[in-house]
Every structure is written in C-alpha cells, then in structure tokens.
CSV table of C-alpha atoms and ligand atoms in Angstrom, one decimal:
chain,number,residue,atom,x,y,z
A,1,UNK,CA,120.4,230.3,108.7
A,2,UNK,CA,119.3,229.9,105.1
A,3,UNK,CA,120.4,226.7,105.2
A,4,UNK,CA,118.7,225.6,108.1
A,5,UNK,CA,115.7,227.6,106.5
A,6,UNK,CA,115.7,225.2,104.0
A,7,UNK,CA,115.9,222.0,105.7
A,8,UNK,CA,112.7,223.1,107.2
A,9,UNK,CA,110.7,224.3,104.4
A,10,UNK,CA,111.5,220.9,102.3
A,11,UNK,CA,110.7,219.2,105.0
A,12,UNK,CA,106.7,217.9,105.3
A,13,UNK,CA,107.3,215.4,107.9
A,14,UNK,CA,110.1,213.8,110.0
A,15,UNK,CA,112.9,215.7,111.7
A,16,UNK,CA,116.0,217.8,111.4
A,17,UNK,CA,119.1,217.6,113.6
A,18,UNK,CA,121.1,220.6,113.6
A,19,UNK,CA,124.9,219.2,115.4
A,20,UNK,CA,127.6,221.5,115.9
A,21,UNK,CA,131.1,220.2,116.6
A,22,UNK,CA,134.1,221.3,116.4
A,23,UNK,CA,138.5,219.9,116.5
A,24,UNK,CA,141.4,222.1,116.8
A,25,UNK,CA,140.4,223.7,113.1
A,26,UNK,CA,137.1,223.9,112.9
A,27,UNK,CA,134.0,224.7,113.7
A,28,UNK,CA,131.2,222.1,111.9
A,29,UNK,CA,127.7,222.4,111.7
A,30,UNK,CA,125.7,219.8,110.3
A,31,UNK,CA,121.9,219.7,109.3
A,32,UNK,CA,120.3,216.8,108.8
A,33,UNK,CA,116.5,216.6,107.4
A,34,UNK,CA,114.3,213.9,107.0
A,35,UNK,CA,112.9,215.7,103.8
A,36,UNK,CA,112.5,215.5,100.0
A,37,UNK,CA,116.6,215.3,99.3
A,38,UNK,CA,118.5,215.8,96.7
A,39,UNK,CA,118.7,213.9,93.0
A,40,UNK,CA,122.7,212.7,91.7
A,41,UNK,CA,122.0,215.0,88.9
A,42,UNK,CA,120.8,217.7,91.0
A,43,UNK,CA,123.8,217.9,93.6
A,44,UNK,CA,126.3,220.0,91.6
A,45,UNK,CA,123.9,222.4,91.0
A,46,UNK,CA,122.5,222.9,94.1
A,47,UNK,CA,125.0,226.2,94.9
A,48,UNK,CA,123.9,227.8,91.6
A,49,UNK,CA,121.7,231.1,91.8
A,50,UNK,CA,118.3,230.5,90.3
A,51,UNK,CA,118.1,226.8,91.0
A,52,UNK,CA,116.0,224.4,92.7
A,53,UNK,CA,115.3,220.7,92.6
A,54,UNK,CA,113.5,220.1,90.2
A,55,UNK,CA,111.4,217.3,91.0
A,56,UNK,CA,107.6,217.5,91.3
A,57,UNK,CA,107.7,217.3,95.1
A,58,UNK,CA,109.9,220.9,94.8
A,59,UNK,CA,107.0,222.4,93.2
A,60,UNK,CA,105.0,222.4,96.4
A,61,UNK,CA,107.5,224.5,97.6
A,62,UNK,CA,108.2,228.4,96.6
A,63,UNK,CA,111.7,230.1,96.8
A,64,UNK,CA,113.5,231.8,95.0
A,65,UNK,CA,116.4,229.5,94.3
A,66,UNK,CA,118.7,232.3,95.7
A,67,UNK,CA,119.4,230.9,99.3
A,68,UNK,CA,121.9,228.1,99.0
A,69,UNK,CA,123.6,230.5,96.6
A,70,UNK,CA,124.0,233.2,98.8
A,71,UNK,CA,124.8,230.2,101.9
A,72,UNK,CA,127.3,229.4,99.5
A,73,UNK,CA,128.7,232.6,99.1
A,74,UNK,CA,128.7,233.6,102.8
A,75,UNK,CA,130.5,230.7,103.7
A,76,UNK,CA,133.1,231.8,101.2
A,77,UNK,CA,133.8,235.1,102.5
A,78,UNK,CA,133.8,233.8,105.8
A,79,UNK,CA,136.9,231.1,104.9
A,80,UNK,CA,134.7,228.4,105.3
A,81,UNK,CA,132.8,225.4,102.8
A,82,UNK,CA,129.2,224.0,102.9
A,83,UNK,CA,128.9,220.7,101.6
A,84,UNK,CA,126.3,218.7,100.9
A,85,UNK,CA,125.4,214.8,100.5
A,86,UNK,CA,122.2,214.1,99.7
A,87,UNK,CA,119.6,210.7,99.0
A,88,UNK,CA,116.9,211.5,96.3
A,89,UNK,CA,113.0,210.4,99.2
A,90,UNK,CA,115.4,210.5,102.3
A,91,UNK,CA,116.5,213.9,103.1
A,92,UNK,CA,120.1,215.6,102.7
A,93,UNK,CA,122.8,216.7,105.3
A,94,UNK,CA,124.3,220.0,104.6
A,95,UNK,CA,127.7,220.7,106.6
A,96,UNK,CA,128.9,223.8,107.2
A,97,UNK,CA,132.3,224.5,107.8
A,98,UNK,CA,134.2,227.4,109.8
A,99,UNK,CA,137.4,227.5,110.3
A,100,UNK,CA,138.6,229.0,114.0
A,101,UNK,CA,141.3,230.8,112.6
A,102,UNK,CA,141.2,232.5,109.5
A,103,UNK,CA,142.5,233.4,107.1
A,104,UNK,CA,144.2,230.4,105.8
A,105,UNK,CA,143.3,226.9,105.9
A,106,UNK,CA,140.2,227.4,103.1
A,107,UNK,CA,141.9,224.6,101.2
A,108,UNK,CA,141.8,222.4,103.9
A,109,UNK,CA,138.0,223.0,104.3
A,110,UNK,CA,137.1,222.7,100.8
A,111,UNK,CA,139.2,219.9,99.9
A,112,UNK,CA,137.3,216.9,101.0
A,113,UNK,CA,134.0,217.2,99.0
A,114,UNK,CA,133.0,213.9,99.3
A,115,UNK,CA,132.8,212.9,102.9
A,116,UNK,CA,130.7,214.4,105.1
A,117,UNK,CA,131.6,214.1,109.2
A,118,UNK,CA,129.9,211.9,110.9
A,119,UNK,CA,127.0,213.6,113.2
A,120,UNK,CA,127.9,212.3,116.6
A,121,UNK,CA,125.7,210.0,118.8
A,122,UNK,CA,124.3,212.6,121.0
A,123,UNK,CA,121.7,214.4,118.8
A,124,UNK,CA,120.3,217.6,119.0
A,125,UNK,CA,122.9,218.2,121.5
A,126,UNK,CA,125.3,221.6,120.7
A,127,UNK,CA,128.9,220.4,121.5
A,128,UNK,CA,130.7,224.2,120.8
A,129,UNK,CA,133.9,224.0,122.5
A,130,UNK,CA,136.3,226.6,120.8
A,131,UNK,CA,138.2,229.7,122.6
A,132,UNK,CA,137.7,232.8,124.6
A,133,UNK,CA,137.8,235.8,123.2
A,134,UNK,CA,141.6,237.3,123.7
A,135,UNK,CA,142.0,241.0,125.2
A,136,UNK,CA,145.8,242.5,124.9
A,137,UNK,CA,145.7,245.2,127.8
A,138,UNK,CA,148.8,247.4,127.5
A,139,UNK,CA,148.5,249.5,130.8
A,140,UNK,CA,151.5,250.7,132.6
A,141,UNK,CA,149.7,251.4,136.1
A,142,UNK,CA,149.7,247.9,137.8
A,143,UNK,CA,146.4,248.6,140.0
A,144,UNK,CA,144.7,249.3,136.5
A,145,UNK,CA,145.8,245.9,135.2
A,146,UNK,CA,144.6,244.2,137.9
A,147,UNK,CA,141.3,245.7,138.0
A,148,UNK,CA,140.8,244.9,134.0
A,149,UNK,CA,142.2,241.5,134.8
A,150,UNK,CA,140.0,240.7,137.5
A,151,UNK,CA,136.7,242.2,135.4
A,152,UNK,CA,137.5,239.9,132.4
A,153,UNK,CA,139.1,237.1,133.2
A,154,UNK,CA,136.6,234.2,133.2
A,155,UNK,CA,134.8,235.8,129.8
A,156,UNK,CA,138.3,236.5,127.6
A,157,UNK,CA,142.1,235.0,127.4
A,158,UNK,CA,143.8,238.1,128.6
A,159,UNK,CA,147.5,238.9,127.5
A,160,UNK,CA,149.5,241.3,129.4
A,161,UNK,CA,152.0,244.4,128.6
A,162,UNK,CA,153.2,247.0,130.3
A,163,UNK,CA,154.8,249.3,128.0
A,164,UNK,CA,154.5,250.4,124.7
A,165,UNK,CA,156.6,248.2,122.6
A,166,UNK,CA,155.7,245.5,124.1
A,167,UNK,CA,152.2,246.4,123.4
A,168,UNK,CA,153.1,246.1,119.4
A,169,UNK,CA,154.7,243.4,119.3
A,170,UNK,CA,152.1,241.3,121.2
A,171,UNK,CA,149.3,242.7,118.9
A,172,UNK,CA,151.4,241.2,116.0
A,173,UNK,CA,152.6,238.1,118.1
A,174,UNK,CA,149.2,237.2,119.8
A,175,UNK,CA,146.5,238.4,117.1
A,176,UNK,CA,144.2,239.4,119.6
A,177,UNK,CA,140.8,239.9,118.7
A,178,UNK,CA,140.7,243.4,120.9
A,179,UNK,CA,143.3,245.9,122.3
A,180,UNK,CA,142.8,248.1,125.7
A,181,UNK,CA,145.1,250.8,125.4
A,182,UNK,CA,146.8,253.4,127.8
A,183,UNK,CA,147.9,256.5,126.8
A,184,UNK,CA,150.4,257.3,129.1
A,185,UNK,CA,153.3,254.7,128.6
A,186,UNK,CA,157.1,253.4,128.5
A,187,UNK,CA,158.7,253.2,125.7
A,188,UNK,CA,156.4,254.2,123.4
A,189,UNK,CA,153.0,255.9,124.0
A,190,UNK,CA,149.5,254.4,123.5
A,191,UNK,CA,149.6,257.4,120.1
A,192,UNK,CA,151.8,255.9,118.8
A,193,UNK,CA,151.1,252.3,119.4
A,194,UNK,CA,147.7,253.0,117.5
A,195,UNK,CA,149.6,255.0,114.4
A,196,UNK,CA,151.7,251.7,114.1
A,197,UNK,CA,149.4,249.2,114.5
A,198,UNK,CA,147.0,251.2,111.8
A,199,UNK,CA,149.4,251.4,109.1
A,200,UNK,CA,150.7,247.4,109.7
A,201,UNK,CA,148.2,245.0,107.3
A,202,UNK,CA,149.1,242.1,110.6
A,203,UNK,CA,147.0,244.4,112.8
A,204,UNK,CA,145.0,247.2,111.5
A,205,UNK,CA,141.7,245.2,111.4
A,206,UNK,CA,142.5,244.6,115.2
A,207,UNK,CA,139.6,247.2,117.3
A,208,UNK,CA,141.6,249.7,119.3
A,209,UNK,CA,139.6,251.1,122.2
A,210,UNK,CA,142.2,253.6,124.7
A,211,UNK,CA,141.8,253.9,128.2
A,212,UNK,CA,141.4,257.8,129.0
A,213,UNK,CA,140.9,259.8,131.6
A,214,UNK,CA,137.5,261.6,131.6
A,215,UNK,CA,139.2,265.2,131.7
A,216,UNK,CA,141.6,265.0,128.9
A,217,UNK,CA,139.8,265.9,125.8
A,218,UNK,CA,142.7,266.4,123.7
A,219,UNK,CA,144.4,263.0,124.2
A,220,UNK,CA,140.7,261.4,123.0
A,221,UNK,CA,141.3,264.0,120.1
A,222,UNK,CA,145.1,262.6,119.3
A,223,UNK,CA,143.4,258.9,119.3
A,224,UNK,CA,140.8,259.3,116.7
A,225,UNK,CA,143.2,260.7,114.7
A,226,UNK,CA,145.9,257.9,115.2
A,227,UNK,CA,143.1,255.6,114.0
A,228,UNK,CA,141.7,254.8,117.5
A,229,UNK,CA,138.4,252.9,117.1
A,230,UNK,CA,136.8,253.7,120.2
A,231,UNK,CA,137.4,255.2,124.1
A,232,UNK,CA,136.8,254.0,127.8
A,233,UNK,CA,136.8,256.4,130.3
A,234,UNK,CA,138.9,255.9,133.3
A,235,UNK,CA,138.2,255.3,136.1
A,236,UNK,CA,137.3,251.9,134.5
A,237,UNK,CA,133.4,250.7,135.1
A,238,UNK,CA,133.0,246.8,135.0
A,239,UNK,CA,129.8,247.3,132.8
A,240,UNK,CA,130.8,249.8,130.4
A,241,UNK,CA,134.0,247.4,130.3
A,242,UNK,CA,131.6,244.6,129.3
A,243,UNK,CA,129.3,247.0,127.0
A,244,UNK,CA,132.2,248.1,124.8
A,245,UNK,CA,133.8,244.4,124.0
A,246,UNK,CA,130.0,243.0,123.6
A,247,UNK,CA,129.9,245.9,121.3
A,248,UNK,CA,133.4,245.2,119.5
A,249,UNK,CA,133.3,241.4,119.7
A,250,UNK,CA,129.7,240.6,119.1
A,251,UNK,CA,130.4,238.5,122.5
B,1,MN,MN1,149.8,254.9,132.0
C-alpha cells in the first residue's frame, strides 16, 4: 500500500500500472509510474528511514521519508523483497515480492537485485493464480465429514483423517493453514491431538478450532486448556463454518 501510495503522490501526470503475477514461488507485484523517478545516486538509499529524493521536483511533495522504509521492512518480515529500478524524468517500477510458501526461500527473493520481471502485456489486468486455502478435518463420524466436505470444498483444498494419529501426522505432513478438530476419536483424542500439536514448533502456529457438541461444557473447557484456538458447535452451520475460517484465514 505505501508503496503504491507513493507512486501516486510523485506522480503529477501520466499513469501507474499496478500487475500482479505470480509462478510456482511467488507472488509478484509490480508498480509502475509515469512519475518523477529515481536518480543512480538516489537508488540505494531509497529503503533508508528519513530519506527522500532529493531533487527539486521532491520538494513539491511532503512525506515523511518513513514509508518505503517501513515497505521495506514489512516485506522483510513477511519473507519477501521490494526492489526497485528506476529512470531519473521517467518514473520507477517498484516490485514486490511474496513468496507462497514461507518461510524459506528469502534468498531466492532477494538475490536478483538487478532485474526486475517483466510486466506482462495485459496491463492493469490482476493475473493472481495461487492456491486454496487447505482445511485438515480430523472427524471420526463419516456423515460429519461429508457435510464439512461438501460446505467447503470449492473455497479450501480439504485433507482428510479419521482418527487421531493420523490427524498429527497430517498437520505436520500437509502444513495446513487450518485444523477442524473432533473430540471424540481413534487412536488418539482431539485433547490430545491439540496438546501435541501446541508443544511441536512444525505446527503450533497452525489455528485449532474443535468441533463440539453444544452441551458439553467441559470438553470446550479441556480444549482451551490444550491450547485450542477456537470452537464450533456441532451440529455444524454452513455459515458459522464460513464465519470462523474468514475469521482465522483472513479469506
Ligand atoms: Mn468423533
């Protein structure tokens, strides 16, 4: 946002093309103005706080110098790079880069400073082709899977297990980005699925949310405390369904 924030402000006339794309790593953004640019001297100091170009035409302009610092930093935390490339009277394109899967591949996305992606032909169109949203369900009761399955499956990649165990070792296998969880199950109850996964670095950042049924107060009580990060009542509702990952997943 800052940085497309930016592209506006120092642009007085002409256009900006915002492109996302994206290949099996990666999720690019690129925004290209028409406006004041960027000098030789200029470009390496363009991430640091309290700095702006500083050619008369950047006077016109107020800021605080902060924002491509903190765009910067963002895209830091985030395991992804911004890079810029830039022509001092014809504008700059600043290219943002996300990786799909993190962590792990921030080399890879700071590594090639110097070239910048080619924007594709089809301009100001959003090309965003990455994946769905994965769900592990561990449910032992097979009508319950199939009514989850049937509610989610055009919106999420859905993965499947019927017992405890299994339930673990596809949260560590599958990374999923959300677990339903039963209570009541083989092998290994939903309790102490959640105390597992909690204490396990592979999936403790991985929201929980247990399937309970609306009368037993004590097994919501033994969830929370196993590190549980939220409940759905059961019966399940389609929209509550939907509500809670929207919630968890930002979806
Ligand atoms: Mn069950």
């Amino acid at each position: 946002m800052n940085v497309a924030g930016n592209a506006v402000k120092f642009t007085e006339k002409g256009s900006i093309d915002i492109i996302v794309r994206s290949d099996t790593k990666n999720i690019y953004v690129d925004i290209k103005d028409t406006g004041i640019g960027i000098s030789e001297e200029e470009l390496p100091h363009i991430f640091d706080e309290f700095r702006q170009v500083d050619g008369s035409a950047a006077r016109e302009f107020e800021g605080t110098g902060l924002g491509l610092a903190i765009a910067y930093k963002t895209m830091k935390l985030l395991y992804g790079a911004i890079r810029v490339k830039s022509e001092l009277g014809k504008g700059s394109v600043f290219t943002i880069t996300i990786p799909l899967k993190w962590p792990g591949i921030i080399e890879e996305a700071f590594e090639d400073k110097k070239s910048i992606p080619k924007p594709t032909k089809q301009k100001n169109k959003t090309i965003f082709k990455t994946r769905l949203p994965k769900v592990l369900v561990v449910e032992d009761n097979p009508d319950n899977m199939v009514t989850i399955k049937a509610i989610l499956k055009d919106k999420y990649e859905i993965i499947e297990a019927y017992d405890g165990k299994d339930g673990l070792k596809q949260a560590k296998e599958q990374s999923p980005d959300i677990i339903l969880l039963d209570k009541t199950l083989p092998k290994m109850d939903g309790i102490e699925v959640v105390k597992i996964m909690k204490k396990d670095d592979e999936t403790k950042n991985i929201p929980v949310i247990a399937l309970t049924a609306s009368a037993m107060k004590e097994d919501k009580e033994l969830f929370l405390k196993a590190g549980c990060d939220d409940f759905i009542t059961k019966p399940i509702d389609q929209k509550i369904l939907f509500n809670k990952l929207n919630e968890w997943l930002g979806t």
